[in-house]
CSV table of C-alpha atoms in Angstrom, one decimal:
chain,number,residue,atom,x,y,z
A,12,MET,CA,7.0,-8.0,13.2
A,13,GLY,CA,9.8,-10.0,10.6
A,14,THR,CA,9.6,-7.0,8.1
A,15,GLN,CA,8.6,-4.2,9.7
A,16,GLY,CA,10.1,-4.4,13.4
A,17,PHE,CA,7.0,-4.0,15.3
A,18,SER,CA,3.7,-6.0,15.3
A,19,PRO,CA,0.0,-4.6,14.4
A,20,ARG,CA,-1.3,-6.5,16.9
A,21,THR,CA,0.6,-4.9,20.1
A,22,ARG,CA,3.2,-2.5,20.7
A,23,SER,CA,4.3,-4.7,23.8
A,24,ASP,CA,7.0,-6.7,22.5
A,25,ALA,CA,7.2,-8.7,25.4
A,26,GLN,CA,3.4,-10.1,24.0
A,27,LEU,CA,4.7,-11.9,21.2
A,28,ILE,CA,7.1,-14.2,23.3
A,29,ARG,CA,6.0,-17.6,24.4
A,30,PHE,CA,5.0,-17.9,28.0
A,31,GLY,CA,7.5,-19.0,29.9
A,32,GLU,CA,10.6,-18.1,27.9
A,33,PRO,CA,12.5,-15.5,27.9
A,34,ALA,CA,13.3,-14.4,24.6
A,35,GLY,CA,12.0,-15.7,21.4
A,36,ARG,CA,13.2,-15.2,17.7
A,37,ILE,CA,11.8,-14.6,14.2
A,38,ALA,CA,14.0,-15.8,11.3
A,39,LEU,CA,12.9,-14.8,7.2
A,40,ARG,CA,14.4,-16.0,4.4
A,41,GLY,CA,13.2,-14.3,0.6
A,42,GLU,CA,14.1,-13.3,-2.7
A,43,ARG,CA,14.5,-10.0,-4.3
A,44,THR,CA,15.6,-9.3,-7.9
A,45,GLY,CA,17.4,-13.0,-7.7
A,46,VAL,CA,19.2,-11.9,-4.6
A,47,THR,CA,18.4,-14.0,-1.4
A,48,VAL,CA,17.5,-11.7,1.9
A,49,ASP,CA,17.9,-13.1,5.4
A,50,ILE,CA,16.2,-11.1,8.3
A,51,GLU,CA,16.1,-12.1,11.7
A,52,VAL,CA,14.8,-10.2,14.5
A,53,THR,CA,15.5,-11.2,18.5
A,54,LEU,CA,13.3,-10.4,21.3
A,55,GLU,CA,14.2,-10.4,25.3
A,56,LEU,CA,12.2,-9.7,28.0
A,57,ALA,CA,14.9,-8.7,29.3
A,58,GLY,CA,16.5,-6.6,26.7
A,59,PRO,CA,16.0,-4.8,23.6
A,60,LYS,CA,14.9,-6.5,20.4
A,61,ARG,CA,17.6,-6.8,17.6
A,62,ALA,CA,17.5,-6.8,14.2
A,63,LYS,CA,19.8,-8.4,11.0
A,64,VAL,CA,19.6,-8.4,7.7
A,65,ASN,CA,21.6,-10.5,6.0
A,66,GLY,CA,23.6,-11.5,9.0
A,67,ALA,CA,24.5,-7.1,9.8
A,68,ARG,CA,22.8,-6.3,12.7
A,69,LEU,CA,20.5,-2.6,11.9
A,70,ARG,CA,20.8,0.2,14.6
A,71,ALA,CA,17.1,-0.1,15.4
A,72,SER,CA,14.9,-2.9,14.4
A,73,GLU,CA,12.4,-0.1,13.1
A,74,GLN,CA,15.1,0.3,10.1
A,75,LEU,CA,13.6,-3.5,8.5
A,76,ARG,CA,11.1,-1.1,7.3
A,77,SER,CA,13.3,0.9,4.7
A,78,GLU,CA,14.5,-2.9,3.6
A,79,VAL,CA,11.4,-4.5,2.9
A,80,SER,CA,8.0,-2.7,2.5
A,81,THR,CA,4.9,-4.2,3.9
A,82,LEU,CA,1.4,-3.6,3.7
A,83,VAL,CA,-0.9,-5.3,6.8
A,84,PHE,CA,-4.9,-5.6,6.8
A,85,THR,CA,-6.4,-6.6,9.9
A,86,PRO,CA,-9.7,-5.8,10.8
A,87,ASP,CA,-8.8,-3.5,13.3
A,88,ARG,CA,-7.1,-1.7,10.6
A,89,LEU,CA,-10.9,0.3,9.9
A,90,ALA,CA,-9.9,2.6,13.1
A,91,LEU,CA,-7.9,4.6,10.4
A,92,VAL,CA,-11.2,5.4,8.5
A,93,LYS,CA,-14.1,5.7,12.2
A,94,GLY,CA,-11.3,6.3,14.3
A,95,GLY,CA,-9.7,10.1,15.7
A,96,PRO,CA,-7.7,12.2,13.2
A,97,ALA,CA,-4.3,10.7,15.5
A,98,ALA,CA,-4.9,7.3,13.4
A,99,ARG,CA,-5.1,8.8,10.0
A,100,ARG,CA,-2.1,10.9,10.2
A,101,ALA,CA,-0.3,7.8,11.7
A,102,TYR,CA,-0.7,5.9,8.7
A,103,PHE,CA,-0.3,8.3,5.8
A,104,ASP,CA,2.9,9.6,7.7
A,105,ARG,CA,3.9,6.1,6.9
A,106,ALA,CA,2.6,5.9,3.8
A,107,LEU,CA,5.3,8.7,3.3
A,108,ALA,CA,8.3,7.2,4.8
A,109,ARG,CA,7.2,4.0,2.5
A,110,LEU,CA,6.8,6.2,-0.8
A,111,SER,CA,9.9,8.9,-0.1
A,112,PRO,CA,12.4,6.5,2.2
A,113,ALA,CA,14.4,9.9,2.0
A,114,ARG,CA,11.8,11.8,4.0
A,115,ALA,CA,11.3,9.1,6.0
A,116,SER,CA,12.6,10.8,9.2
A,117,LEU,CA,10.6,14.0,8.7
A,118,PRO,CA,7.8,13.2,11.0
A,119,VAL,CA,10.1,11.9,13.8
A,120,GLU,CA,11.7,15.2,13.5
A,121,TYR,CA,9.2,17.5,13.8
A,122,HIS,CA,7.6,15.5,16.4
A,123,ALA,CA,10.8,15.7,18.5
A,124,VAL,CA,11.4,19.8,18.1
A,125,LEU,CA,7.3,19.9,19.0
A,126,ALA,CA,7.9,17.9,21.9
A,127,GLN,CA,11.0,20.7,23.0
A,128,ARG,CA,9.4,23.4,22.2
A,129,ASN,CA,6.4,22.1,24.4
A,130,ALA,CA,8.9,21.1,27.2
A,131,ALA,CA,10.2,24.9,26.5
A,132,LEU,CA,6.9,26.1,26.9
A,133,ARG,CA,6.4,24.4,30.2
A,134,ARG,CA,9.7,26.1,31.8
A,135,THR,CA,8.9,29.3,31.0
A,136,ALA,CA,5.5,29.5,32.4
A,137,LEU,CA,7.1,28.3,35.9
A,138,GLY,CA,9.5,31.1,35.5
A,139,TYR,CA,12.8,28.8,35.0
A,140,SER,CA,13.0,30.7,31.6
A,141,SER,CA,12.1,33.4,29.0
A,142,ARG,CA,10.1,34.0,26.0
A,143,ASP,CA,13.3,34.7,24.1
A,144,ALA,CA,14.6,30.9,24.8
A,145,LEU,CA,11.6,29.8,23.2
A,146,SER,CA,12.4,31.6,19.7
A,147,PRO,CA,14.7,28.4,18.2
A,148,TRP,CA,12.1,26.3,18.7
A,149,THR,CA,9.1,28.1,17.2
A,150,GLN,CA,11.5,28.6,14.3
A,151,ARG,CA,12.0,24.9,14.1
A,152,VAL,CA,8.9,23.6,14.5
A,153,ALA,CA,7.5,26.3,11.6
A,154,GLU,CA,10.7,25.1,9.8
A,155,LEU,CA,9.7,21.8,9.8
A,156,GLY,CA,6.2,21.7,10.0
A,157,ARG,CA,5.8,23.2,6.4
A,158,ASN,CA,8.0,20.5,5.3
A,159,LEU,CA,5.8,18.1,6.7
A,160,VAL,CA,2.7,19.7,5.5
A,161,GLN,CA,4.1,19.5,2.2
A,162,ALA,CA,5.4,16.0,2.1
A,163,ARG,CA,1.6,14.8,3.3
A,164,GLY,CA,0.1,16.6,0.6
A,165,GLU,CA,2.3,15.5,-2.1
A,166,THR,CA,1.4,12.2,-0.6
A,167,LEU,CA,-2.3,12.1,-0.6
A,168,CYS,CA,-2.0,13.6,-4.3
A,169,ALA,CA,0.1,10.6,-5.1
A,170,LEU,CA,-2.8,8.0,-3.3
A,171,GLY,CA,-5.7,10.2,-4.5
A,172,PRO,CA,-6.1,8.6,-8.2
A,173,GLY,CA,-5.4,5.0,-7.0
A,174,PHE,CA,-7.2,5.2,-3.9
A,175,ALA,CA,-10.3,6.4,-6.2
A,176,ALA,CA,-9.8,3.7,-9.0
A,177,ARG,CA,-9.5,0.4,-6.5
A,178,ALA,CA,-12.4,2.0,-4.8
A,179,GLY,CA,-14.6,2.1,-7.8
A,180,ASP,CA,-13.7,-1.8,-8.8
A,181,LEU,CA,-14.6,-2.7,-5.0
A,182,GLY,CA,-17.8,-0.8,-5.7
A,183,LEU,CA,-17.6,2.2,-3.5
A,184,ASP,CA,-17.9,5.3,-5.8
A,185,GLU,CA,-16.9,8.6,-5.9
A,186,ALA,CA,-13.7,7.8,-3.0
A,187,ARG,CA,-11.3,10.4,-2.5
A,188,LEU,CA,-8.9,11.9,0.0
A,189,GLY,CA,-8.7,15.9,1.3
A,190,TYR,CA,-6.0,17.4,3.1
A,191,ASP,CA,-6.3,21.2,3.5
A,192,ALA,CA,-4.1,21.5,6.2
A,193,GLU,CA,-1.9,25.0,6.2
A,194,ALA,CA,1.5,25.1,8.2
A,195,PRO,CA,1.8,27.7,10.6
A,196,THR,CA,4.2,30.2,10.3
A,197,ALA,CA,6.7,31.6,13.2
A,198,ALA,CA,4.4,34.7,13.3
A,199,ASP,CA,1.2,32.4,13.5
A,200,LEU,CA,2.9,30.4,16.5
A,201,ASP,CA,4.1,33.5,18.1
A,202,ALA,CA,0.5,35.3,17.8
A,203,ARG,CA,-0.6,32.5,20.1
A,204,LEU,CA,2.0,32.2,22.6
A,205,ASP,CA,0.4,33.0,25.1
A,206,ARG,CA,-2.1,30.3,24.9
A,207,ASP,CA,0.5,27.7,24.4
A,208,LEU,CA,2.2,28.9,27.7
A,209,GLU,CA,-1.2,28.7,29.5
A,210,ARG,CA,-2.0,25.0,27.8
A,211,GLY,CA,2.1,24.1,28.1
A,212,ALA,CA,2.0,22.7,24.8
A,213,THR,CA,1.8,23.6,21.1
A,214,GLY,CA,-1.7,24.3,19.8
A,215,LEU,CA,-1.1,24.6,15.9
A,216,GLY,CA,0.6,22.8,13.6
A,217,PRO,CA,0.9,19.5,11.7
A,218,HIS,CA,0.3,17.2,14.6
A,219,LEU,CA,-3.1,18.6,14.8
A,220,ASP,CA,-4.1,18.0,11.4
A,221,ASP,CA,-6.7,15.4,10.0
A,222,VAL,CA,-7.3,13.8,6.4
A,223,LEU,CA,-10.4,13.3,5.2
A,224,ILE,CA,-11.4,10.0,3.4
A,225,ALA,CA,-15.0,10.6,1.7
A,226,ALA,CA,-16.9,8.7,-1.1
A,227,GLY,CA,-18.9,12.1,-2.7
A,228,ALA,CA,-19.9,14.5,0.1
A,229,ARG,CA,-20.0,11.8,3.1
A,230,ASP,CA,-17.4,12.0,5.2
A,231,LEU,CA,-16.9,7.8,5.6
A,232,ARG,CA,-15.5,8.5,9.6
A,233,ALA,CA,-19.7,9.7,10.0
A,234,PHE,CA,-21.6,8.4,7.0
A,235,GLY,CA,-19.9,5.2,6.4
A,236,SER,CA,-21.1,2.1,7.0
A,237,GLN,CA,-18.7,-0.4,8.0
A,238,GLY,CA,-18.5,-2.4,5.1
A,239,GLU,CA,-17.6,0.9,3.3
A,240,GLN,CA,-15.2,1.4,5.7
A,241,ARG,CA,-13.3,-1.6,5.1
A,242,LEU,CA,-13.5,-1.3,1.1
A,243,ALA,CA,-11.7,2.5,1.8
A,244,VAL,CA,-9.2,0.6,3.8
A,245,LEU,CA,-8.5,-2.1,1.3
A,246,SER,CA,-8.5,0.6,-1.2
A,247,LEU,CA,-5.6,2.3,0.4
A,248,LEU,CA,-3.7,-0.4,0.3
A,249,LEU,CA,-4.0,-1.6,-2.8
A,250,ALA,CA,-3.4,2.1,-4.2
A,251,GLU,CA,0.0,2.0,-2.3
A,252,ALA,CA,1.4,-0.9,-3.4
A,253,GLU,CA,0.9,-0.3,-6.8
A,254,LEU,CA,2.2,3.1,-6.4
A,255,VAL,CA,5.4,1.3,-3.9
A,256,ARG,CA,6.1,-1.1,-7.0
A,257,GLU,CA,5.8,2.0,-9.3
A,258,ARG,CA,8.5,4.1,-7.0
A,259,ARG,CA,10.6,1.0,-5.8
A,260,GLY,CA,10.4,-1.0,-8.6
A,261,ILE,CA,9.7,-4.3,-5.9
A,262,PRO,CA,6.4,-4.7,-5.1
A,263,PRO,CA,5.4,-4.9,-1.3
A,264,LEU,CA,4.5,-8.3,0.9
A,265,VAL,CA,1.0,-7.6,1.3
A,266,LEU,CA,-0.5,-9.5,4.6
A,267,LEU,CA,-4.4,-9.7,4.7
A,268,ASP,CA,-6.2,-11.1,7.6
A,269,ASP,CA,-9.8,-11.9,7.8
A,270,VAL,CA,-10.3,-9.4,5.0
A,271,LEU,CA,-13.0,-11.7,2.8
A,272,SER,CA,-15.2,-12.3,5.8
A,273,GLU,CA,-18.1,-9.4,5.0
A,274,LEU,CA,-16.7,-8.9,1.0
A,275,ASP,CA,-19.6,-10.7,-1.3
A,276,PRO,CA,-18.0,-13.3,-4.1
A,277,ALA,CA,-17.7,-10.0,-6.7
A,278,ARG,CA,-16.1,-8.0,-4.2
A,279,ARG,CA,-13.9,-11.1,-3.5
A,280,GLU,CA,-12.9,-11.8,-7.5
A,281,ALA,CA,-12.9,-7.8,-7.5
A,282,LEU,CA,-9.9,-7.9,-4.6
A,283,VAL,CA,-8.0,-11.0,-6.2
A,284,GLU,CA,-7.5,-9.7,-9.4
A,285,ARG,CA,-5.8,-6.7,-7.9
A,286,ILE,CA,-4.1,-8.6,-5.8
A,287,ALA,CA,-2.7,-10.5,-9.2
A,288,ALA,CA,-1.8,-7.5,-11.0
A,289,LEU,CA,0.9,-6.3,-8.2
A,290,ARG,CA,2.6,-9.2,-9.3
A,291,GLY,CA,4.1,-9.8,-5.7
A,292,GLN,CA,3.3,-11.8,-2.9
A,293,THR,CA,0.3,-11.7,-0.6
A,294,VAL,CA,-0.8,-14.1,2.5
A,295,VAL,CA,-4.5,-13.7,2.8
A,296,THR,CA,-6.3,-15.6,6.1
A,297,ALA,CA,-9.5,-17.3,5.8
A,298,THR,CA,-11.4,-19.6,8.3
A,299,THR,CA,-11.6,-22.3,5.8
A,300,ALA,CA,-9.9,-22.7,1.7
A,301,GLU,CA,-13.6,-22.7,0.4
A,302,ALA,CA,-13.2,-19.0,1.2
A,303,LEU,CA,-10.8,-18.2,-0.9
A,304,PRO,CA,-11.5,-17.2,-4.3
A,305,GLY,CA,-9.5,-18.1,-7.5
A,306,GLU,CA,-7.1,-20.6,-7.0
A,307,PRO,CA,-4.0,-19.9,-4.3
A,308,ASP,CA,-0.7,-20.8,-5.3
A,309,GLN,CA,0.0,-22.2,-2.1
A,310,VAL,CA,-2.4,-23.2,0.7
A,311,VAL,CA,-1.0,-23.6,4.5
A,312,ASP,CA,-3.5,-25.3,7.4
A,313,VAL,CA,-3.5,-23.7,10.5
A,314,TRP,CA,-4.5,-26.4,13.2
A,315,ALA,CA,-4.0,-26.9,16.9
A,316,GLY,CA,-1.2,-24.5,16.5
A,317,GLU,CA,0.5,-26.2,13.6
A,318,ALA,CA,0.6,-25.0,10.1
A,319,ARG,CA,1.6,-27.7,7.3
A,320,ALA,CA,1.5,-26.9,3.3
A,321,ARG,CA,-1.2,-28.6,1.2
């Protein structure tokens, strides 16, 4: 929440405020290329959340993502592999934004125009508007859809080699990503207009695409064990972390929650080697210090609601 403006656990900010309190505050201080960075996020039950960086208020807390790159693994992130297409689209659109900040708004712009076209379809079906009024929205959906498909494809191509390499390090051989989508043209959308009017929604476009996460010929969603799915998510995170460091010149903050519980000792060691190679800051949680491979730079014990550094 402090670095990205949202929690990986819940989208309800009210659940992050202590019971019985009207508000909560998160304050973080760090250093980036020798410059101190102060971040503050304030949550209120009766108002919107607010975020500041070095005292300057941001227009929206989500802008924190462009200030600090943070990659998170939690056990429920396995939904990226074993869940539906929406989970994969959302993940790779966020990766697109982290790797290409100049195009970060592209998914949001596409979905905003898509919503406008869908609303126009419903108005037309009810007789409140004409088919001619749909044309500008159809053109924009086609244009932004083409740009989004291209950007996603480039993101997958950039992540693919690192994903395969990191998966190999962790014992998941022949890992690969696949994205064979083609953006619909305005003519394609016009050709199925009658069906879209009947449904009240656009039935063609990158909002319906899927990304393949596979090992060899096996789609890991359908034919991967939970252990393989976990390795795939970890491999994606490590590959993206390396690309973020390469492209932005600063390694991301990496947060790994309960990542070690299902890894054998050899894979734990391989994970620690890759973490060390990032040359950034990584926080790993475990139920016991003995579960941590290697020698951590710092160990913090959390017990009965208190955190104490050793």
